[in-house]
Coordinates of C-alpha atoms in Angstrom, one line a residue:
M25 CA 186.7 30.5 110.1
E26 CA 187.4 33.4 112.5
T27 CA 185.9 33.3 116.0
D28 CA 184.7 36.1 118.2
G29 CA 184.0 35.0 121.8
G30 CA 183.3 31.4 120.6
V31 CA 181.0 32.5 117.8
R32 CA 182.1 31.5 114.3
R33 CA 182.2 34.4 111.8
V34 CA 182.0 34.4 108.1
N35 CA 185.2 34.5 106.2
R36 CA 185.1 37.2 103.5
A37 CA 187.4 37.9 100.7
S38 CA 190.2 40.1 101.9
G39 CA 189.9 43.7 100.8
G40 CA 186.2 43.6 99.7
D41 CA 185.7 43.2 96.0
V42 CA 187.9 40.8 94.2
T43 CA 189.0 41.2 90.6
W44 CA 187.0 39.5 87.9
A45 CA 189.8 37.1 87.1
E46 CA 190.2 36.3 90.8
A47 CA 186.5 35.6 91.1
R48 CA 186.5 33.2 88.2
A49 CA 189.6 31.4 89.6
I50 CA 188.0 31.1 93.0
A51 CA 184.8 29.5 91.5
L52 CA 187.0 27.0 89.5
R53 CA 188.8 26.0 92.7
A54 CA 185.5 25.6 94.6
S55 CA 183.9 23.4 91.9
P56 CA 182.5 20.3 93.7
S57 CA 183.4 16.8 92.7
A58 CA 180.5 15.1 91.0
P59 CA 179.6 11.7 92.6
V60 CA 180.0 8.5 90.6
E61 CA 177.0 6.4 89.8
E62 CA 176.1 3.6 87.4
V63 CA 173.2 4.5 85.1
P64 CA 171.5 2.8 82.2
L65 CA 172.5 3.9 78.7
S66 CA 169.1 5.6 78.3
T67 CA 169.9 8.2 81.0
A68 CA 173.7 8.6 80.6
R69 CA 173.6 11.1 77.8
G70 CA 175.3 14.4 78.7
C71 CA 177.2 12.9 81.7
R72 CA 181.0 12.3 81.8
L73 CA 182.5 8.9 82.0
A74 CA 183.9 8.1 85.5
R75 CA 186.0 5.2 84.2
P76 CA 187.6 4.4 80.9
L77 CA 185.2 2.6 78.4
T78 CA 186.5 -0.8 77.6
A79 CA 185.3 -3.5 75.2
L80 CA 183.4 -6.3 77.0
V81 CA 183.2 -8.1 73.6
P82 CA 185.5 -8.0 70.5
V83 CA 184.1 -6.1 67.5
P84 CA 183.3 -8.0 65.4
G85 CA 182.6 -10.9 67.7
T86 CA 183.5 -13.4 65.0
D87 CA 184.8 -13.5 61.4
V88 CA 182.0 -11.9 59.3
S89 CA 181.3 -10.9 55.7
A90 CA 181.7 -7.2 54.8
M91 CA 179.8 -7.6 51.6
D92 CA 176.8 -9.4 50.1
G93 CA 178.0 -12.1 47.9
Y94 CA 179.8 -15.5 48.3
A95 CA 182.2 -16.7 50.9
V96 CA 184.8 -18.7 49.0
A97 CA 187.7 -21.0 49.7
G98 CA 190.7 -21.3 47.5
E99 CA 190.7 -20.6 43.8
G100 CA 187.5 -20.6 41.6
P101 CA 185.3 -21.5 40.1
W102 CA 183.3 -22.5 43.2
R103 CA 180.4 -24.8 43.8
V104 CA 177.7 -23.0 45.9
L105 CA 176.8 -25.2 48.9
G106 CA 174.2 -23.1 50.7
R107 CA 173.2 -19.7 52.1
V108 CA 174.0 -17.8 55.3
L109 CA 172.1 -14.8 56.4
A110 CA 172.9 -12.3 59.2
G111 CA 171.3 -13.6 62.4
G112 CA 170.6 -16.9 60.8
R113 CA 172.2 -20.3 61.2
A114 CA 175.9 -20.5 60.4
H115 CA 177.3 -22.9 57.8
G116 CA 178.3 -25.7 60.1
E117 CA 181.1 -27.3 58.1
V118 CA 184.6 -26.2 57.1
L119 CA 184.6 -24.6 53.7
K120 CA 186.9 -26.6 51.5
P121 CA 188.8 -25.3 48.4
G122 CA 186.6 -24.9 45.4
C123 CA 183.5 -24.4 47.5
A124 CA 181.4 -21.3 48.4
V125 CA 178.3 -20.3 50.3
E126 CA 176.0 -17.4 49.5
I127 CA 176.4 -14.9 52.3
A128 CA 174.9 -11.6 53.5
T129 CA 176.7 -8.6 55.0
G130 CA 177.4 -9.2 58.7
A131 CA 176.8 -12.9 58.5
P132 CA 179.5 -15.2 60.0
V133 CA 181.8 -16.7 57.3
P134 CA 182.4 -20.5 57.5
E135 CA 185.7 -21.7 58.8
G136 CA 188.1 -22.0 55.9
T137 CA 186.8 -18.9 54.1
S138 CA 189.7 -17.2 52.2
S139 CA 187.7 -14.1 50.9
V140 CA 184.3 -12.9 49.9
L141 CA 183.3 -12.5 46.3
P142 CA 180.8 -9.6 46.0
Y143 CA 177.7 -10.2 43.9
E144 CA 178.8 -7.5 41.4
A145 CA 182.1 -9.3 40.8
A146 CA 180.5 -12.8 40.6
H147 CA 179.7 -14.6 37.3
P148 CA 177.3 -17.5 37.4
L149 CA 178.4 -20.5 35.3
A150 CA 176.3 -23.0 33.4
P151 CA 175.0 -25.8 35.6
T152 CA 177.7 -28.2 34.3
P153 CA 180.3 -29.1 36.9
P154 CA 183.9 -28.1 36.2
T155 CA 186.4 -30.7 35.4
H156 CA 188.3 -30.5 38.7
D157 CA 187.2 -32.6 41.6
S158 CA 184.9 -30.7 43.9
P159 CA 183.6 -32.5 47.1
T160 CA 179.9 -33.0 47.6
L161 CA 178.7 -31.7 51.0
S162 CA 175.2 -32.0 52.6
G163 CA 173.2 -28.9 51.8
E164 CA 175.0 -28.0 48.6
R165 CA 173.0 -26.2 45.9
E166 CA 173.3 -28.8 43.2
G167 CA 174.6 -27.5 39.9
V168 CA 175.1 -23.8 41.0
W169 CA 178.6 -22.5 40.3
V170 CA 180.2 -19.0 40.4
A171 CA 183.4 -17.6 39.2
G172 CA 185.2 -14.3 39.6
V173 CA 188.4 -12.5 40.6
V174 CA 189.1 -12.1 44.3
Q175 CA 192.0 -11.1 46.5
E176 CA 193.0 -13.2 49.5
G177 CA 191.3 -12.0 52.7
R178 CA 189.2 -9.4 50.8
H179 CA 185.8 -8.4 52.3
V180 CA 186.2 -10.5 55.4
R181 CA 186.1 -8.7 58.8
R182 CA 188.1 -10.8 61.3
R183 CA 187.2 -11.2 64.9
G184 CA 188.4 -8.2 67.0
E185 CA 189.6 -6.4 63.9
D186 CA 187.8 -3.1 64.9
V187 CA 188.0 -3.4 68.7
G188 CA 189.8 -6.1 70.6
L189 CA 188.4 -7.7 73.7
G190 CA 189.3 -5.5 76.8
E191 CA 190.6 -2.7 74.6
V192 CA 190.2 0.8 76.1
V193 CA 188.4 3.0 73.6
L194 CA 187.5 6.2 75.5
G195 CA 189.1 7.8 78.5
A196 CA 187.5 8.8 81.8
G197 CA 186.0 12.3 81.5
T198 CA 184.7 11.8 78.0
R199 CA 181.3 13.4 77.5
V200 CA 178.6 10.8 76.7
T201 CA 177.1 11.8 73.4
P202 CA 174.7 9.7 71.2
A203 CA 177.7 8.2 69.4
V204 CA 179.2 7.2 72.7
L205 CA 176.0 5.5 73.7
G206 CA 176.0 3.5 70.5
L207 CA 179.6 2.5 70.9
A208 CA 179.0 1.4 74.5
A209 CA 176.1 -0.7 73.4
A210 CA 178.2 -2.3 70.6
L211 CA 180.8 -3.1 73.2
G212 CA 178.4 -5.0 75.4
H213 CA 177.5 -2.3 78.0
D214 CA 174.1 -1.9 79.5
V215 CA 175.1 0.6 82.2
L216 CA 177.9 3.2 82.4
A217 CA 179.8 4.5 85.4
V218 CA 179.5 8.3 85.1
H219 CA 179.9 11.4 87.1
R220 CA 176.4 12.4 88.0
R221 CA 175.6 15.9 86.7
L222 CA 175.6 18.4 89.5
E223 CA 172.1 19.5 90.5
V224 CA 171.3 23.2 90.8
A225 CA 168.3 24.5 92.7
V226 CA 167.1 28.0 91.9
L227 CA 165.6 30.6 94.3
V228 CA 163.9 33.6 92.7
T229 CA 163.4 36.4 95.2
G230 CA 161.6 39.7 95.0
D231 CA 158.0 40.8 95.9
E232 CA 158.0 42.8 92.7
V233 CA 158.7 39.8 90.4
I234 CA 155.9 38.0 88.6
G235 CA 156.3 34.8 86.5
E236 CA 153.7 35.4 83.8
G237 CA 151.4 38.0 82.3
L238 CA 151.8 41.8 81.9
P239 CA 153.3 43.4 85.0
E240 CA 151.4 46.2 86.7
P241 CA 153.2 49.4 87.7
G242 CA 155.8 48.6 90.3
R243 CA 156.1 44.9 89.1
V244 CA 158.5 43.3 86.7
R245 CA 158.6 40.0 84.8
D246 CA 161.1 37.5 85.9
A247 CA 163.7 37.5 83.2
I248 CA 166.4 35.6 85.1
G249 CA 164.5 32.4 85.9
P250 CA 163.8 31.7 82.2
F251 CA 167.4 31.8 81.1
L252 CA 168.9 29.9 84.0
P253 CA 167.8 26.4 83.1
G254 CA 169.3 26.6 79.6
L255 CA 172.6 28.0 81.0
I256 CA 172.7 25.4 83.7
A257 CA 172.2 22.5 81.2
W258 CA 174.8 24.1 78.8
A259 CA 177.3 24.1 81.7
G260 CA 176.7 20.3 82.1
A261 CA 174.6 20.3 85.2
R262 CA 170.9 19.5 85.7
V263 CA 168.2 21.8 86.8
G264 CA 166.7 21.0 90.2
P265 CA 163.8 22.6 92.1
R266 CA 162.8 26.2 91.4
L267 CA 161.3 28.1 94.3
T268 CA 159.9 31.6 94.1
I269 CA 160.0 33.2 97.5
P270 CA 158.9 36.6 98.9
D271 CA 161.4 39.1 100.2
G272 CA 162.5 38.7 103.7
A273 CA 165.2 37.0 105.8
A274 CA 162.9 34.3 107.1
P275 CA 161.9 32.8 103.7
L276 CA 165.4 32.9 102.5
R277 CA 166.8 31.4 105.7
A278 CA 164.3 28.6 105.5
A279 CA 165.0 27.8 101.9
L280 CA 168.8 27.6 102.6
T281 CA 168.6 25.7 105.9
P282 CA 169.4 22.0 105.9
H283 CA 166.6 21.5 108.4
P284 CA 163.7 23.9 109.3
P285 CA 164.6 26.4 112.0
A286 CA 163.1 25.7 115.4
G287 CA 159.5 26.7 115.8
V288 CA 158.8 26.8 112.0
D289 CA 156.1 24.4 110.9
R290 CA 156.3 24.0 107.2
A291 CA 152.7 23.0 107.0
T292 CA 151.6 26.2 108.8
S293 CA 150.3 29.1 106.7
V294 CA 152.1 32.4 107.0
P295 CA 151.5 35.8 105.5
P296 CA 153.3 36.8 102.3
G297 CA 156.5 38.6 103.1
D298 CA 157.0 36.7 106.3
G299 CA 156.5 33.1 105.2
A300 CA 159.1 30.4 105.2
P301 CA 159.1 28.2 102.2
A302 CA 160.1 24.5 102.3
S303 CA 163.8 24.2 103.0
L304 CA 166.0 23.2 100.2
G305 CA 167.7 20.7 102.5
G306 CA 165.0 19.6 105.0
G307 CA 162.3 17.1 105.1
A308 CA 162.4 13.4 104.8
P309 CA 163.3 12.0 101.4
G310 CA 160.4 12.1 99.1
S311 CA 158.3 14.4 101.3
R312 CA 156.2 17.1 99.7
A313 CA 155.3 20.2 101.8
E314 CA 152.1 22.0 100.9
R315 CA 151.9 25.3 99.2
T316 CA 151.5 28.4 101.3
Q317 CA 147.9 29.5 101.8
P318 CA 146.9 33.1 102.5
H319 CA 147.0 34.0 106.2
P320 CA 143.5 34.8 107.6
G321 CA 143.1 38.6 107.3
A322 CA 146.1 39.0 105.1
R323 CA 145.7 40.7 101.7
R324 CA 146.2 38.4 98.8
P325 CA 149.4 39.5 97.0
T326 CA 148.9 41.3 93.8
A327 CA 151.9 39.5 92.3
P328 CA 151.3 35.8 93.0
K329 CA 154.5 33.7 93.1
A330 CA 154.9 31.0 90.5
D331 CA 155.8 28.4 93.1
A332 CA 154.1 30.2 96.0
G333 CA 156.4 29.0 98.7
R334 CA 155.9 25.4 99.8
V335 CA 157.6 23.1 97.3
G336 CA 159.0 19.7 98.4
W337 CA 162.7 19.1 98.3
D338 CA 164.9 16.1 98.8
G339 CA 168.1 18.0 99.6
G340 CA 170.1 16.6 96.6
A341 CA 171.3 19.8 95.0
E342 CA 175.0 20.6 95.3
V343 CA 174.5 24.2 94.2
V344 CA 171.8 26.8 95.0
V345 CA 171.4 29.9 92.9
V346 CA 169.7 32.9 94.5
C347 CA 168.4 35.4 92.1
G348 CA 168.3 38.9 93.6
A349 CA 169.0 39.7 97.3
S350 CA 172.8 39.8 96.7
S351 CA 173.1 43.6 96.8
K352 CA 173.1 45.7 100.0
G353 CA 169.6 47.3 99.8
P354 CA 166.9 47.1 102.4
A355 CA 165.3 44.1 100.7
D356 CA 168.6 42.2 100.2
H357 CA 169.0 39.7 102.9
L358 CA 171.4 37.1 101.5
R359 CA 174.5 38.3 103.3
A360 CA 172.8 38.4 106.7
V361 CA 171.3 35.0 106.2
L362 CA 174.6 33.5 105.3
D363 CA 176.1 35.1 108.4
E364 CA 173.4 33.4 110.5
L365 CA 174.0 30.1 108.8
D366 CA 177.7 30.3 109.5
A367 CA 178.6 30.2 105.8
E368 CA 182.0 30.7 104.4
V369 CA 181.8 33.5 101.9
L370 CA 184.4 32.9 99.1
V371 CA 183.4 35.9 96.9
D372 CA 181.6 39.0 98.2
G373 CA 181.4 41.5 95.3
V374 CA 183.4 41.5 92.1
A375 CA 185.1 44.5 90.4
V376 CA 183.1 44.1 87.2
R377 CA 180.4 45.9 85.3
P378 CA 177.8 44.8 85.0
G379 CA 177.4 42.2 87.8
H380 CA 179.2 43.8 90.7
P381 CA 177.0 42.5 93.6
Q382 CA 177.6 38.8 93.0
L383 CA 178.4 36.3 95.7
L384 CA 179.7 32.8 96.2
A385 CA 179.5 31.0 99.6
R386 CA 179.8 27.5 101.0
L387 CA 177.3 26.4 103.7
P388 CA 178.6 24.2 106.6
C389 CA 176.8 21.2 104.9
G390 CA 179.0 21.7 101.8
R391 CA 176.3 23.1 99.6
L392 CA 177.5 26.1 97.5
V393 CA 175.4 29.2 97.1
V394 CA 175.7 31.6 94.2
G395 CA 174.1 35.0 94.6
L396 CA 173.2 36.8 91.3
P397 CA 172.1 40.4 91.0
G398 CA 168.5 41.2 90.3
N399 CA 169.1 43.0 87.0
P400 CA 168.9 40.5 84.1
F401 CA 172.1 41.3 82.2
A402 CA 174.0 41.8 85.4
A403 CA 172.8 38.3 86.5
L404 CA 173.9 36.8 83.2
A405 CA 177.3 38.4 83.5
A406 CA 177.6 37.1 87.1
A407 CA 176.5 33.6 86.1
L408 CA 179.2 33.4 83.5
T409 CA 181.7 34.7 86.1
L410 CA 180.9 32.3 89.0
L411 CA 178.2 29.8 88.2
V412 CA 179.5 28.4 84.9
P413 CA 183.1 27.9 86.1
L414 CA 181.7 26.3 89.3
L415 CA 179.6 23.8 87.4
K416 CA 182.2 23.0 84.7
G417 CA 185.3 22.7 87.0
E418 CA 188.1 20.9 85.2
R419 CA 186.0 21.0 81.9
Y420 CA 186.0 24.7 81.9
E421 CA 187.7 26.2 78.8
Y422 CA 189.0 29.8 78.6
G423 CA 187.7 31.8 75.8
E424 CA 189.5 32.7 72.6
R425 CA 191.2 36.0 72.3
T426 CA 190.5 38.5 69.6
T427 CA 190.7 42.1 68.8
L428 CA 187.7 44.4 69.5
A429 CA 186.4 46.6 66.8
V430 CA 185.5 50.1 67.9
T431 CA 182.4 50.5 65.7
P432 CA 179.2 48.9 67.0
A433 CA 177.2 46.6 64.8
P434 CA 174.0 48.0 63.3
T435 CA 171.1 46.4 65.2
S436 CA 168.0 48.6 65.0
P437 CA 166.8 51.8 63.3
S438 CA 167.1 53.8 66.6
H439 CA 170.5 52.4 67.6
R440 CA 169.4 53.3 71.1
S441 CA 171.9 52.7 73.9
Q442 CA 174.7 51.7 71.6
Q443 CA 178.0 52.9 72.7
P444 CA 181.2 52.2 70.7
V445 CA 183.9 50.7 72.9
H446 CA 187.0 52.8 72.4
A447 CA 190.4 52.4 74.0
A448 CA 189.8 55.9 75.3
H449 CA 187.6 54.2 78.0
Q450 CA 190.7 52.9 79.6
A451 CA 191.8 54.2 82.9
P452 CA 194.5 56.9 82.8
R453 CA 198.0 55.7 83.5
G454 CA 198.5 55.0 87.1
H455 CA 194.8 55.3 87.8
R456 CA 193.2 52.1 89.1
H457 CA 190.4 53.3 91.4
G458 CA 186.7 53.9 91.0
R459 CA 184.9 52.6 88.0
H460 CA 188.1 52.5 85.9
S461 CA 189.3 49.6 88.1
N462 CA 186.5 47.4 87.0
T463 CA 186.5 44.8 84.3
R464 CA 183.8 45.3 81.7
L465 CA 181.8 42.6 80.0
V466 CA 180.6 43.8 76.6
P467 CA 178.1 41.9 74.3
V468 CA 179.8 41.4 70.9
R469 CA 179.3 39.5 67.7
R470 CA 182.2 37.9 65.8
S471 CA 183.1 39.3 62.5
G472 CA 185.9 39.3 60.0
K473 CA 187.4 42.4 61.5
G474 CA 187.1 41.2 65.1
A475 CA 184.5 41.3 67.8
V476 CA 181.9 44.0 67.2
P477 CA 180.0 45.4 70.2
V478 CA 176.3 45.3 69.6
G479 CA 175.2 47.9 72.2
H480 CA 172.1 47.7 74.3
D481 CA 174.2 46.6 77.3
R482 CA 172.5 48.2 80.3
P483 CA 172.4 46.0 83.4
G484 CA 168.6 45.7 83.4
S485 CA 168.2 44.6 79.8
L486 CA 169.1 41.4 77.9
W487 CA 168.6 43.0 74.5
G488 CA 172.4 43.2 73.7
A489 CA 173.0 39.7 75.1
A490 CA 170.2 38.4 72.9
M491 CA 171.9 39.8 69.8
A492 CA 175.4 38.7 70.8
D493 CA 177.3 35.4 70.6
A494 CA 179.9 36.3 73.3
L495 CA 180.8 38.8 76.0
A496 CA 184.2 40.5 75.5
V497 CA 186.2 40.8 78.7
L498 CA 187.8 44.3 78.9
P499 CA 190.2 44.4 81.8
P500 CA 190.9 47.5 83.8
G501 CA 192.9 50.0 81.8
W502 CA 192.2 48.2 78.5
D503 CA 194.1 49.9 75.8
G504 CA 193.0 48.1 72.6
E505 CA 194.9 44.8 73.1
P506 CA 193.1 41.5 72.2
V507 CA 190.5 40.5 74.7
E508 CA 189.0 37.2 75.9
L509 CA 185.5 36.2 74.6
L510 CA 183.1 34.4 77.0
E511 CA 180.9 32.1 74.9
L512 CA 177.2 32.7 75.5
P513 CA 174.9 29.6 75.9
D514 CA 173.2 28.6 72.7

C-alpha cells in the first residue's frame, strides 16, 4: 500500500475503471483458498474433495453371488447341501465337486465355488441320487438335486473385482454429489476431507429499501437480497448472515469492522440512520447482540429493516457482499469506509453496462468485500462479473461462444423496452471512449439461430434477466462476431 506521512492509503486500480475482462480476471486471482475440514457424509454434499477418495475396503469385500440361484462346484448335476442368504451365516465348508448350495444375490459363495447357476437356468431332478459318488456333508438337503448348463466363473463377483483395496477412485477437487456420498459409504468412509464452502455474508443498505409488503412512495422493495442466496449457493458457497442496515458511514463501518470501533456499545440503542449494527467480525464466538431499539424521541422509521441492525455474528465469512452504497452519490459510503479501514481496493468501477459502479476490496484481516450497485439488474451483472468468479476460483468455467441474433425474442404484447442488438451499436473505428468503450451484458435466450436478446434490460429491472438463460458479453466495438454467454443461475 502507498503511504503518505506514515498513513497507509488505499491502492486503487490504475487509471480508474478497469475493463470487464480485467475485472473478472482480478476476481479470479483474488479467490480465497477454502479451508480443509473433515465432515460427516451427511453434511458433505456440495463440497469439493480436499484429498483423493480411496477405498478403505475392497468392493466386493469377499467373493459373492451376482444372481439368485445355486453356487456350484465342478460339473453337474449337483446335490444341494444348504442355503446361504445375504447377511446370513456363510456355508462353513469347502464346496466339493458335484455339490451346490442355494444362494441369494450378494451372499458370500462357499470356498470351492466354480460358478452360480441362476434359478431360471436350473432344472430340479427327481429325488433319486445320481450314479456318481457324491459326498455327504452335514447340513445337506437330502434328496435335492439340480442340473443345468453353466460357464466357469459365471455370476460370481470376486473380492475387489469392482474396486481394489486402497484404489483411488476420485481425485481431489471432485464435487460431492449424492452418488459420491453413496460411493464413499460403500468404500468404508464415515467422514470426508473437503474444502469447506466459502461463507458469504450479505449487507443490504438503503433507507428506501423495504423487505416485504407494498412500498409507499419513495420506497422500493429489496430485489437484490432475494436473488443473492440462490446465486451464492449456485457458485458453490454458503449463505451466511444477512444484515439490513440504514444508510450512513457509521452502520457500514461497524458492520465491516473486525471489532467494534472505540466508544461504540453494540447493546446501546441508536437512532435509525446513525446506528451501528453488530460487526460482521466482532464479538465473542457464539455471542448474539440485541436488535436496535428506537432511540427515545426518534421517529419510528416508516420502512422498518428486515434485520433491524443488531444481529449476532461469529466472524466466519470470507466474503461480504454490500448491496448498494458502491456508487458515488451522497448516500454511498462504501469507498470512504474502506479508506478508513485501510482496505486494498482491487477493482473500483468497471467499464461495463449495466453494473459500472461495482467494487472489490480486501480488508487487512483478509476478508473480501464485493460492492454491488443498488439497481437490481446492474447488481446481477456485477455479481456475475466479480462475485461468481471470486467464489468459484479454479472451478470457474468460461462461457460458450455463439453468434448473437439481431432480432429480439417476442416476450409480451407490448414489447416494451425491447431493443434489437445490432452490430451498428459498435463504436466507430478508432473510437474507444465514452459509452462505446463499455462492455455490454445483454439478456438472451438460446435458439437454433443463436442467442436471441429478450429486451427489458434496463438496470433497475430484472424482467429481462428473468426471461433469459444467459447474458451475452458484447465487448467494446462489437461488430457481430461470436460472443461469450454468461450462464445465469437456475
